[in-house]
PDB file of C-alpha atoms in Angstrom:
ATOM      1  CA  UNK A   1      -0.023   0.025  -0.476  1.00  0.00           C
ATOM      2  CA  UNK A   2       1.560   3.198  -1.168  1.00  0.00           C
ATOM      3  CA  UNK A   3       1.484   6.712   1.018  1.00  0.00           C
ATOM      4  CA  UNK A   4      -1.152   8.698  -0.464  1.00  0.00           C
ATOM      5  CA  UNK A   5       0.145  11.953  -1.768  1.00  0.00           C
ATOM      6  CA  UNK A   6      -1.399  15.141  -3.622  1.00  0.00           C
ATOM      7  CA  UNK A   7       0.548  15.099  -7.011  1.00  0.00           C
ATOM      8  CA  UNK A   8      -0.295  18.588  -8.397  1.00  0.00           C
ATOM      9  CA  UNK A   9      -2.637  21.162  -7.127  1.00  0.00           C
ATOM     10  CA  UNK A  10      -3.177  23.559 -10.758  1.00  0.00           C
ATOM     11  CA  UNK A  11      -2.932  22.422 -13.442  1.00  0.00           C
ATOM     12  CA  UNK A  12      -1.085  19.639 -15.686  1.00  0.00           C
ATOM     13  CA  UNK A  13      -0.946  19.810 -19.285  1.00  0.00           C
ATOM     14  CA  UNK A  14      -1.413  16.679 -21.383  1.00  0.00           C
ATOM     15  CA  UNK A  15       0.730  17.003 -24.164  1.00  0.00           C
ATOM     16  CA  UNK A  16       0.690  16.807 -27.761  1.00  0.00           C
ATOM     17  CA  UNK A  17       3.304  14.451 -29.015  1.00  0.00           C
ATOM     18  CA  UNK A  18       4.909  16.601 -32.269  1.00  0.00           C
ATOM     19  CA  UNK A  19       5.346  14.712 -35.394  1.00  0.00           C
ATOM     20  CA  UNK A  20       7.502  15.535 -38.477  1.00  0.00           C
ATOM     21  CA  UNK A  21       7.272  12.543 -41.457  1.00  0.00           C
ATOM     22  CA  UNK A  22       5.492  10.083 -39.424  1.00  0.00           C
ATOM     23  CA  UNK A  23       8.379  10.539 -36.838  1.00  0.00           C
ATOM     24  CA  UNK A  24       8.467  12.249 -32.960  1.00  0.00           C
ATOM     25  CA  UNK A  25       9.484  16.025 -33.177  1.00  0.00           C
ATOM     26  CA  UNK A  26      11.782  15.931 -29.753  1.00  0.00           C
ATOM     27  CA  UNK A  27      12.388  19.242 -30.608  1.00  0.00           C
ATOM     28  CA  UNK A  28       9.082  20.739 -31.074  1.00  0.00           C
ATOM     29  CA  UNK A  29       8.437  18.239 -28.328  1.00  0.00           C
ATOM     30  CA  UNK A  30      11.435  19.524 -25.710  1.00  0.00           C
ATOM     31  CA  UNK A  31      10.243  23.641 -27.264  1.00  0.00           C
ATOM     32  CA  UNK A  32       6.801  22.773 -25.442  1.00  0.00           C
ATOM     33  CA  UNK A  33       8.109  21.160 -22.536  1.00  0.00           C
ATOM     34  CA  UNK A  34      10.133  24.513 -22.145  1.00  0.00           C
ATOM     35  CA  UNK A  35       6.268  26.712 -23.019  1.00  0.00           C
ATOM     36  CA  UNK A  36       4.691  24.383 -20.356  1.00  0.00           C
ATOM     37  CA  UNK A  37       6.620  24.742 -17.064  1.00  0.00           C
ATOM     38  CA  UNK A  38       8.138  29.369 -18.353  1.00  0.00           C
ATOM     39  CA  UNK A  39       4.127  29.626 -18.624  1.00  0.00           C
ATOM     40  CA  UNK A  40       3.721  28.053 -14.508  1.00  0.00           C
ATOM     41  CA  UNK A  41       2.075  24.832 -15.863  1.00  0.00           C
ATOM     42  CA  UNK A  42       2.266  22.511 -12.882  1.00  0.00           C
ATOM     43  CA  UNK A  43       2.736  19.064 -14.059  1.00  0.00           C
ATOM     44  CA  UNK A  44       3.058  17.704 -17.611  1.00  0.00           C
ATOM     45  CA  UNK A  45       1.083  14.128 -18.618  1.00  0.00           C
ATOM     46  CA  UNK A  46       3.118  12.563 -21.715  1.00  0.00           C
ATOM     47  CA  UNK A  47       1.630   9.719 -23.350  1.00  0.00           C
ATOM     48  CA  UNK A  48      -2.051  10.007 -22.580  1.00  0.00           C
ATOM     49  CA  UNK A  49      -5.070  10.452 -24.591  1.00  0.00           C
ATOM     50  CA  UNK A  50      -4.217  13.777 -26.250  1.00  0.00           C
ATOM     51  CA  UNK A  51      -1.000  12.702 -26.903  1.00  0.00           C
ATOM     52  CA  UNK A  52      -1.987  10.079 -29.616  1.00  0.00           C
ATOM     53  CA  UNK A  53      -0.718   7.340 -27.213  1.00  0.00           C
ATOM     54  CA  UNK A  54      -3.260   3.845 -28.771  1.00  0.00           C
ATOM     55  CA  UNK A  55      -0.672   5.567 -32.422  1.00  0.00           C
ATOM     56  CA  UNK A  56       2.921   4.659 -29.872  1.00  0.00           C
ATOM     57  CA  UNK A  57       4.503   2.208 -30.093  1.00  0.00           C
ATOM     58  CA  UNK A  58       5.699   0.512 -26.900  1.00  0.00           C
ATOM     59  CA  UNK A  59       9.726   2.056 -27.922  1.00  0.00           C
ATOM     60  CA  UNK A  60       8.005   5.448 -28.379  1.00  0.00           C
ATOM     61  CA  UNK A  61       6.462   5.143 -26.013  1.00  0.00           C
ATOM     62  CA  UNK A  62       9.145   5.090 -22.955  1.00  0.00           C
ATOM     63  CA  UNK A  63      11.449   7.213 -25.628  1.00  0.00           C
ATOM     64  CA  UNK A  64       9.411   9.829 -24.850  1.00  0.00           C
ATOM     65  CA  UNK A  65       8.557   9.159 -20.646  1.00  0.00           C
ATOM     66  CA  UNK A  66      12.407   9.284 -20.385  1.00  0.00           C
ATOM     67  CA  UNK A  67      13.052  12.284 -22.874  1.00  0.00           C
ATOM     68  CA  UNK A  68       9.714  14.372 -20.758  1.00  0.00           C
ATOM     69  CA  UNK A  69      11.942  13.320 -17.358  1.00  0.00           C
ATOM     70  CA  UNK A  70      15.204  14.749 -18.815  1.00  0.00           C
ATOM     71  CA  UNK A  71      13.957  17.904 -19.791  1.00  0.00           C
ATOM     72  CA  UNK A  72      12.183  18.674 -17.183  1.00  0.00           C
ATOM     73  CA  UNK A  73      14.726  18.138 -14.545  1.00  0.00           C
ATOM     74  CA  UNK A  74      12.877  18.050 -11.578  1.00  0.00           C
ATOM     75  CA  UNK A  75      10.494  21.576 -12.053  1.00  0.00           C
ATOM     76  CA  UNK A  76       7.889  19.997 -12.088  1.00  0.00           C
ATOM     77  CA  UNK A  77       6.565  16.679 -11.677  1.00  0.00           C
ATOM     78  CA  UNK A  78       5.608  13.815 -15.086  1.00  0.00           C
ATOM     79  CA  UNK A  79       2.630  11.634 -15.675  1.00  0.00           C
ATOM     80  CA  UNK A  80       3.410   9.350 -17.402  1.00  0.00           C
ATOM     81  CA  UNK A  81       0.364   8.024 -19.378  1.00  0.00           C
ATOM     82  CA  UNK A  82      -0.008   4.023 -18.915  1.00  0.00           C
ATOM     83  CA  UNK A  83      -3.105   2.278 -20.053  1.00  0.00           C
ATOM     84  CA  UNK A  84      -4.109   1.012 -22.437  1.00  0.00           C
ATOM     85  CA  UNK A  85      -6.918  -2.320 -23.071  1.00  0.00           C
ATOM     86  CA  UNK A  86      -4.628  -5.634 -21.196  1.00  0.00           C
ATOM     87  CA  UNK A  87      -3.932  -5.394 -17.706  1.00  0.00           C
ATOM     88  CA  UNK A  88      -0.661  -7.149 -18.572  1.00  0.00           C
ATOM     89  CA  UNK A  89       1.253  -5.073 -21.300  1.00  0.00           C
ATOM     90  CA  UNK A  90      -0.088  -2.080 -18.500  1.00  0.00           C
ATOM     91  CA  UNK A  91       1.793  -3.206 -15.214  1.00  0.00           C
ATOM     92  CA  UNK A  92       4.637  -3.914 -18.330  1.00  0.00           C
ATOM     93  CA  UNK A  93       4.104  -0.397 -18.785  1.00  0.00           C
ATOM     94  CA  UNK A  94       3.900   1.074 -15.261  1.00  0.00           C
ATOM     95  CA  UNK A  95       7.282  -0.632 -14.080  1.00  0.00           C
ATOM     96  CA  UNK A  96       8.200   0.860 -17.257  1.00  0.00           C
ATOM     97  CA  UNK A  97       7.345   4.073 -15.976  1.00  0.00           C
ATOM     98  CA  UNK A  98       8.786   4.236 -12.652  1.00  0.00           C
ATOM     99  CA  UNK A  99      12.335   3.062 -14.266  1.00  0.00           C
ATOM    100  CA  UNK A 100      12.292   5.959 -16.153  1.00  0.00           C
ATOM    101  CA  UNK A 101      11.693   8.407 -13.540  1.00  0.00           C
ATOM    102  CA  UNK A 102       7.996   9.332 -13.856  1.00  0.00           C
ATOM    103  CA  UNK A 103       6.920  10.750 -10.576  1.00  0.00           C
ATOM    104  CA  UNK A 104       3.500   9.173 -10.557  1.00  0.00           C
ATOM    105  CA  UNK A 105       1.058   7.168 -13.950  1.00  0.00           C
ATOM    106  CA  UNK A 106      -2.141   8.005 -15.358  1.00  0.00           C
ATOM    107  CA  UNK A 107      -3.897   5.129 -15.462  1.00  0.00           C
ATOM    108  CA  UNK A 108      -7.321   4.337 -18.045  1.00  0.00           C
ATOM    109  CA  UNK A 109      -9.916   2.023 -18.098  1.00  0.00           C
ATOM    110  CA  UNK A 110      -8.786  -0.449 -20.069  1.00  0.00           C
ATOM    111  CA  UNK A 111     -11.389   0.072 -23.296  1.00  0.00           C
ATOM    112  CA  UNK A 112     -12.830  -2.000 -25.561  1.00  0.00           C
ATOM    113  CA  UNK A 113     -13.007  -5.094 -23.019  1.00  0.00           C
ATOM    114  CA  UNK A 114     -15.384  -2.509 -20.896  1.00  0.00           C
ATOM    115  CA  UNK A 115     -14.518  -4.837 -17.143  1.00  0.00           C
ATOM    116  CA  UNK A 116     -17.035  -4.924 -14.265  1.00  0.00           C
ATOM    117  CA  UNK A 117     -16.675  -3.555 -11.403  1.00  0.00           C
ATOM    118  CA  UNK A 118     -14.884  -5.642  -9.982  1.00  0.00           C
ATOM    119  CA  UNK A 119     -12.346  -6.569 -12.855  1.00  0.00           C
ATOM    120  CA  UNK A 120     -11.847  -2.821 -13.082  1.00  0.00           C
ATOM    121  CA  UNK A 121     -10.597  -3.497  -9.170  1.00  0.00           C
ATOM    122  CA  UNK A 122      -8.523  -5.994 -10.218  1.00  0.00           C
ATOM    123  CA  UNK A 123      -6.870  -4.234 -13.087  1.00  0.00           C
ATOM    124  CA  UNK A 124      -6.071  -0.878 -11.077  1.00  0.00           C
ATOM    125  CA  UNK A 125      -4.661  -3.097  -8.092  1.00  0.00           C
ATOM    126  CA  UNK A 126      -2.333  -4.778 -10.289  1.00  0.00           C
ATOM    127  CA  UNK A 127      -1.074  -1.732 -11.959  1.00  0.00           C
ATOM    128  CA  UNK A 128      -0.546  -0.099  -7.416  1.00  0.00           C
ATOM    129  CA  UNK A 129       1.145  -3.652  -6.698  1.00  0.00           C
ATOM    130  CA  UNK A 130       3.819  -2.878  -9.998  1.00  0.00           C
ATOM    131  CA  UNK A 131       5.299   0.238  -9.031  1.00  0.00           C
ATOM    132  CA  UNK A 132       5.328   1.997  -5.829  1.00  0.00           C
ATOM    133  CA  UNK A 133       4.087   6.045  -7.345  1.00  0.00           C
ATOM    134  CA  UNK A 134       0.611   7.928  -6.791  1.00  0.00           C
ATOM    135  CA  UNK A 135      -1.731   6.449  -9.958  1.00  0.00           C
ATOM    136  CA  UNK A 136      -4.352   9.274 -10.984  1.00  0.00           C
ATOM    137  CA  UNK A 137      -7.379   6.569 -12.601  1.00  0.00           C
ATOM    138  CA  UNK A 138      -8.845   8.385 -15.569  1.00  0.00           C
ATOM    139  CA  UNK A 139     -12.602   7.853 -16.830  1.00  0.00           C
ATOM    140  CA  UNK A 140     -13.544   8.839 -19.701  1.00  0.00           C
ATOM    141  CA  UNK A 141     -16.624   6.611 -20.803  1.00  0.00           C
ATOM    142  CA  UNK A 142     -17.005   7.878 -23.559  1.00  0.00           C
ATOM    143  CA  UNK A 143     -13.987   6.761 -25.416  1.00  0.00           C
ATOM    144  CA  UNK A 144     -13.492   3.772 -23.779  1.00  0.00           C
ATOM    145  CA  UNK A 145     -17.519   2.479 -23.195  1.00  0.00           C
ATOM    146  CA  UNK A 146     -16.453   1.732 -19.565  1.00  0.00           C
ATOM    147  CA  UNK A 147     -17.037   3.725 -16.175  1.00  0.00           C
ATOM    148  CA  UNK A 148     -15.862   3.316 -12.895  1.00  0.00           C
ATOM    149  CA  UNK A 149     -18.502   3.023 -10.595  1.00  0.00           C
ATOM    150  CA  UNK A 150     -17.749   5.461  -7.357  1.00  0.00           C
ATOM    151  CA  UNK A 151     -17.871   3.002  -4.897  1.00  0.00           C
ATOM    152  CA  UNK A 152     -14.992   1.725  -7.300  1.00  0.00           C
ATOM    153  CA  UNK A 153     -13.851   3.930  -6.316  1.00  0.00           C
ATOM    154  CA  UNK A 154     -14.051   4.178  -3.166  1.00  0.00           C
ATOM    155  CA  UNK A 155     -12.993   0.783  -2.592  1.00  0.00           C
ATOM    156  CA  UNK A 156      -9.722   1.152  -4.544  1.00  0.00           C
ATOM    157  CA  UNK A 157      -8.761   4.849  -1.880  1.00  0.00           C
ATOM    158  CA  UNK A 158      -8.953   2.759   0.636  1.00  0.00           C
ATOM    159  CA  UNK A 159      -7.002   0.066   0.050  1.00  0.00           C
ATOM    160  CA  UNK A 160      -4.755   2.704  -1.373  1.00  0.00           C
ATOM    161  CA  UNK A 161      -4.314   1.702  -4.620  1.00  0.00           C
ATOM    162  CA  UNK A 162      -4.473   5.276  -6.117  1.00  0.00           C
ATOM    163  CA  UNK A 163      -4.393   8.283  -5.266  1.00  0.00           C
ATOM    164  CA  UNK A 164      -6.356  10.058  -7.718  1.00  0.00           C
ATOM    165  CA  UNK A 165      -8.625  10.869 -10.463  1.00  0.00           C
ATOM    166  CA  UNK A 166      -9.175  12.930 -14.007  1.00  0.00           C
ATOM    167  CA  UNK A 167     -12.925  12.948 -14.525  1.00  0.00           C
ATOM    168  CA  UNK A 168     -13.733  13.411 -17.608  1.00  0.00           C
ATOM    169  CA  UNK A 169     -17.282  12.282 -17.952  1.00  0.00           C
ATOM    170  CA  UNK A 170     -18.575  15.546 -18.570  1.00  0.00           C
ATOM    171  CA  UNK A 171     -21.118  14.804 -15.931  1.00  0.00           C
ATOM    172  CA  UNK A 172     -20.681  17.238 -12.903  1.00  0.00           C
ATOM    173  CA  UNK A 173     -22.844  15.700 -10.582  1.00  0.00           C
ATOM    174  CA  UNK A 174     -21.110  12.479 -11.398  1.00  0.00           C
ATOM    175  CA  UNK A 175     -17.705  14.444 -10.004  1.00  0.00           C
ATOM    176  CA  UNK A 176     -19.971  16.310  -6.772  1.00  0.00           C
ATOM    177  CA  UNK A 177     -21.209  12.227  -6.258  1.00  0.00           C
ATOM    178  CA  UNK A 178     -16.996  10.980  -6.064  1.00  0.00           C
ATOM    179  CA  UNK A 179     -16.043  13.492  -4.073  1.00  0.00           C
ATOM    180  CA  UNK A 180     -18.225  14.004  -2.097  1.00  0.00           C
ATOM    181  CA  UNK A 181     -18.601  10.100  -1.377  1.00  0.00           C
ATOM    182  CA  UNK A 182     -14.389   9.569  -1.494  1.00  0.00           C
ATOM    183  CA  UNK A 183     -12.889  11.392   0.977  1.00  0.00           C
ATOM    184  CA  UNK A 184      -9.376  12.032   0.780  1.00  0.00           C
ATOM    185  CA  UNK A 185      -9.764  11.054  -3.069  1.00  0.00           C
ATOM    186  CA  UNK A 186      -8.472  13.994  -5.322  1.00  0.00           C
ATOM    187  CA  UNK A 187     -10.415  14.831  -7.891  1.00  0.00           C
ATOM    188  CA  UNK A 188      -8.138  16.557 -11.419  1.00  0.00           C
ATOM    189  CA  UNK A 189     -11.259  18.036 -13.779  1.00  0.00           C
ATOM    190  CA  UNK A 190     -10.237  16.153 -17.828  1.00  0.00           C
ATOM    191  CA  UNK A 191     -12.386  18.789 -18.732  1.00  0.00           C
ATOM    192  CA  UNK A 192     -11.165  22.096 -19.667  1.00  0.00           C
ATOM    193  CA  UNK A 193     -14.505  24.461 -20.061  1.00  0.00           C
ATOM    194  CA  UNK A 194     -15.285  21.639 -16.385  1.00  0.00           C
ATOM    195  CA  UNK A 195     -11.852  23.121 -14.613  1.00  0.00           C
ATOM    196  CA  UNK A 196     -13.512  25.712 -11.985  1.00  0.00           C
ATOM    197  CA  UNK A 197     -16.863  24.169 -11.371  1.00  0.00           C
ATOM    198  CA  UNK A 198     -14.882  21.036 -10.421  1.00  0.00           C
ATOM    199  CA  UNK A 199     -13.264  23.282  -8.029  1.00  0.00           C
ATOM    200  CA  UNK A 200     -15.998  24.811  -6.536  1.00  0.00           C
ATOM    201  CA  UNK A 201     -16.949  21.116  -5.943  1.00  0.00           C
ATOM    202  CA  UNK A 202     -13.273  20.646  -4.322  1.00  0.00           C
ATOM    203  CA  UNK A 203     -11.079  19.725  -7.185  1.00  0.00           C
ATOM    204  CA  UNK A 204      -7.761  20.404  -6.904  1.00  0.00           C
ATOM    205  CA  UNK A 205      -7.268  21.476 -10.578  1.00  0.00           C
ATOM    206  CA  UNK A 206      -6.851  20.517 -14.393  1.00  0.00           C
ATOM    207  CA  UNK A 207      -5.539  18.232 -16.548  1.00  0.00           C
ATOM    208  CA  UNK A 208      -5.759  20.485 -19.929  1.00  0.00           C
ATOM    209  CA  UNK A 209      -5.866  20.488 -23.496  1.00  0.00           C
ATOM    210  CA  UNK A 210      -5.558  23.990 -23.374  1.00  0.00           C
ATOM    211  CA  UNK A 211      -2.414  24.261 -21.766  1.00  0.00           C
ATOM    212  CA  UNK A 212      -0.548  23.382 -24.294  1.00  0.00           C
ATOM    213  CA  UNK A 213      -1.545  26.402 -25.911  1.00  0.00           C
ATOM    214  CA  UNK A 214      -2.737  28.852 -23.346  1.00  0.00           C
ATOM    215  CA  UNK A 215      -0.306  27.867 -20.262  1.00  0.00           C
ATOM    216  CA  UNK A 216      -0.011  30.844 -18.858  1.00  0.00           C
ATOM    217  CA  UNK A 217      -4.364  31.975 -18.642  1.00  0.00           C
ATOM    218  CA  UNK A 218      -5.530  28.695 -17.983  1.00  0.00           C
ATOM    219  CA  UNK A 219      -2.492  28.466 -14.554  1.00  0.00           C
ATOM    220  CA  UNK A 220      -3.643  32.427 -13.756  1.00  0.00           C
ATOM    221  CA  UNK A 221      -8.064  30.913 -13.947  1.00  0.00           C
ATOM    222  CA  UNK A 222      -6.797  28.139 -11.639  1.00  0.00           C
ATOM    223  CA  UNK A 223      -4.595  29.960  -9.252  1.00  0.00           C
ATOM    224  CA  UNK A 224      -6.774  33.496  -8.976  1.00  0.00           C
ATOM    225  CA  UNK A 225      -9.922  31.405  -8.219  1.00  0.00           C
ATOM    226  CA  UNK A 226      -7.874  29.705  -5.090  1.00  0.00           C
ATOM    227  CA  UNK A 227      -7.234  32.972  -4.184  1.00  0.00           C
ATOM    228  CA  UNK A 228     -10.741  33.297  -3.377  1.00  0.00           C
ATOM    229  CA  UNK A 229     -11.247  36.485  -6.574  1.00  0.00           C
ATOM    230  CA  UNK A 230     -13.982  33.640  -7.968  1.00  0.00           C
ATOM    231  CA  UNK A 231     -15.562  36.478 -10.381  1.00  0.00           C
ATOM    232  CA  UNK A 232     -12.104  37.191 -11.839  1.00  0.00           C
ATOM    233  CA  UNK A 233     -11.389  33.248 -12.536  1.00  0.00           C
ATOM    234  CA  UNK A 234     -15.156  33.272 -13.902  1.00  0.00           C
ATOM    235  CA  UNK A 235     -14.699  36.201 -16.795  1.00  0.00           C
ATOM    236  CA  UNK A 236     -10.844  34.062 -17.224  1.00  0.00           C
ATOM    237  CA  UNK A 237     -13.029  31.061 -18.342  1.00  0.00           C
ATOM    238  CA  UNK A 238     -15.673  32.690 -20.264  1.00  0.00           C
ATOM    239  CA  UNK A 239     -13.120  34.463 -22.314  1.00  0.00           C
ATOM    240  CA  UNK A 240     -11.130  30.973 -22.528  1.00  0.00           C
ATOM    241  CA  UNK A 241     -14.277  28.784 -23.348  1.00  0.00           C
ATOM    242  CA  UNK A 242     -15.677  29.729 -27.033  1.00  0.00           C
ATOM    243  CA  UNK A 243     -11.386  29.038 -27.423  1.00  0.00           C
ATOM    244  CA  UNK A 244     -11.780  25.447 -25.531  1.00  0.00           C
ATOM    245  CA  UNK A 245     -15.001  24.939 -27.866  1.00  0.00           C
ATOM    246  CA  UNK A 246     -13.133  25.644 -30.890  1.00  0.00           C
ATOM    247  CA  UNK A 247     -10.845  23.069 -30.447  1.00  0.00           C
ATOM    248  CA  UNK A 248     -13.536  20.544 -29.737  1.00  0.00           C
ATOM    249  CA  UNK A 249     -15.447  20.452 -32.304  1.00  0.00           C
ATOM    250  CA  UNK A 250     -13.865  17.600 -33.099  1.00  0.00           C
ATOM    251  CA  UNK A 251     -11.932  14.796 -31.590  1.00  0.00           C
ATOM    252  CA  UNK A 252      -8.967  15.957 -29.583  1.00  0.00           C
ATOM    253  CA  UNK A 253      -6.427  15.932 -30.215  1.00  0.00           C
ATOM    254  CA  UNK A 254      -7.491  17.368 -33.888  1.00  0.00           C
ATOM    255  CA  UNK A 255      -8.205  20.763 -32.911  1.00  0.00           C
ATOM    256  CA  UNK A 256      -5.298  21.768 -30.483  1.00  0.00           C
ATOM    257  CA  UNK A 257      -2.761  19.918 -32.462  1.00  0.00           C
ATOM    258  CA  UNK A 258      -4.016  22.255 -35.454  1.00  0.00           C
ATOM    259  CA  UNK A 259      -3.904  25.000 -33.433  1.00  0.00           C
ATOM    260  CA  UNK A 260      -0.269  24.485 -32.301  1.00  0.00           C
ATOM    261  CA  UNK A 261       0.356  24.909 -35.226  1.00  0.00           C
ATOM    262  CA  UNK A 262      -1.315  27.726 -36.261  1.00  0.00           C
ATOM    263  CA  UNK A 263       0.874  28.856 -33.505  1.00  0.00           C
ATOM    264  CA  UNK A 264       3.856  27.776 -34.321  1.00  0.00           C
ATOM    265  CA  UNK A 265       4.455  24.945 -31.437  1.00  0.00           C
ATOM    266  CA  UNK A 266       4.314  22.188 -33.806  1.00  0.00           C
ATOM    267  CA  UNK A 267       3.573  20.660 -37.770  1.00  0.00           C
ATOM    268  CA  UNK A 268      -0.557  19.831 -37.510  1.00  0.00           C
ATOM    269  CA  UNK A 269       0.559  16.086 -38.303  1.00  0.00           C
ATOM    270  CA  UNK A 270      -1.368  12.910 -36.731  1.00  0.00           C
ATOM    271  CA  UNK A 271      -0.878   9.719 -37.603  1.00  0.00           C
ATOM    272  CA  UNK A 272      -4.056   7.655 -38.437  1.00  0.00           C
ATOM    273  CA  UNK A 273      -6.205   6.562 -37.527  1.00  0.00           C
ATOM    274  CA  UNK A 274      -6.420  10.705 -36.338  1.00  0.00           C
ATOM    275  CA  UNK A 275      -6.314  12.898 -39.463  1.00  0.00           C
ATOM    276  CA  UNK A 276      -6.655  16.685 -40.102  1.00  0.00           C
ATOM    277  CA  UNK A 277      -9.686  18.841 -38.833  1.00  0.00           C
ATOM    278  CA  UNK A 278     -12.725  19.969 -41.770  1.00  0.00           C
ATOM    279  CA  UNK A 279     -11.217  23.392 -43.207  1.00  0.00           C
ATOM    280  CA  UNK A 280     -14.983  24.138 -41.530  1.00  0.00           C
ATOM    281  CA  UNK A 281     -13.117  23.171 -37.309  1.00  0.00           C
ATOM    282  CA  UNK A 282      -9.917  25.026 -38.776  1.00  0.00           C
ATOM    283  CA  UNK A 283     -11.887  28.138 -39.852  1.00  0.00           C
ATOM    284  CA  UNK A 284     -14.152  27.824 -36.152  1.00  0.00           C
ATOM    285  CA  UNK A 285     -10.466  27.928 -34.609  1.00  0.00           C
ATOM    286  CA  UNK A 286      -8.710  30.487 -35.944  1.00  0.00           C
ATOM    287  CA  UNK A 287     -11.636  32.604 -36.001  1.00  0.00           C
ATOM    288  CA  UNK A 288     -11.441  31.974 -32.184  1.00  0.00           C
ATOM    289  CA  UNK A 289      -7.517  32.396 -31.185  1.00  0.00           C
ATOM    290  CA  UNK A 290      -8.093  35.520 -32.629  1.00  0.00           C
ATOM    291  CA  UNK A 291     -11.178  36.327 -31.117  1.00  0.00           C
ATOM    292  CA  UNK A 292      -9.202  35.831 -28.222  1.00  0.00           C
ATOM    293  CA  UNK A 293      -6.472  37.728 -28.715  1.00  0.00           C
ATOM    294  CA  UNK A 294      -8.181  40.957 -30.239  1.00  0.00           C
ATOM    295  CA  UNK A 295     -10.416  40.865 -26.379  1.00  0.00           C
TER     296      UNK A 295
END
């Protein structure tokens, strides 16, 4: 059983994975990491959904873990996305990420298999027993087809197998239920536009997509809220909302990677089945970013 601790309080950026001619663009990734830390983010997530993890080989993931840990150089915690549909493989990735210096693990519910509540419990238990670093359970039923029951989260917390949950169901009533029912569980929003509502319920931050392009704005919004300046923070959230909605017009990470390309961060290059956003989505993202800067 691990000692529970707060992994971060604030904004963790779910990093995109830049590509150039089909290969990982480590130059662009290094600059992105530096940009995030200079922008004040509190942690970095590598190989999450936004990083197109399901289209990366195991070798690429391990190289990304090692590169991110080295580039970050202890400035902020590095959280490694290691989840997949197979428990044995996930366990191996847990160990490998720990060996490469990751500070915590982000483990998505096994997709496609749609395990029962008992299966989910056993999956996270196996992962926790394989590594002594904190685990963030990642609940995103729109993408995986399964949701972790609140009672299972409470059981995993009680038994010391998870420390936190990234709640990306989009259901604020469920978020409220988790926070009220799982005393001691750290809850992070998995949706940028629910950062402040989740914080108001007792959450401790967000694992953000939009912070790839607006790290300073996202961190300042959250910190403003934590200082008790709720009206000012709400105004910041309202200003960011059109950008968030435009970026999520199509499945993540299509919008955010295209937005990053507009700002010169990386190329708008994907691995199939991910592909370029439609022209209408591109226009929407361009207008939203222009309006944001004009305002």
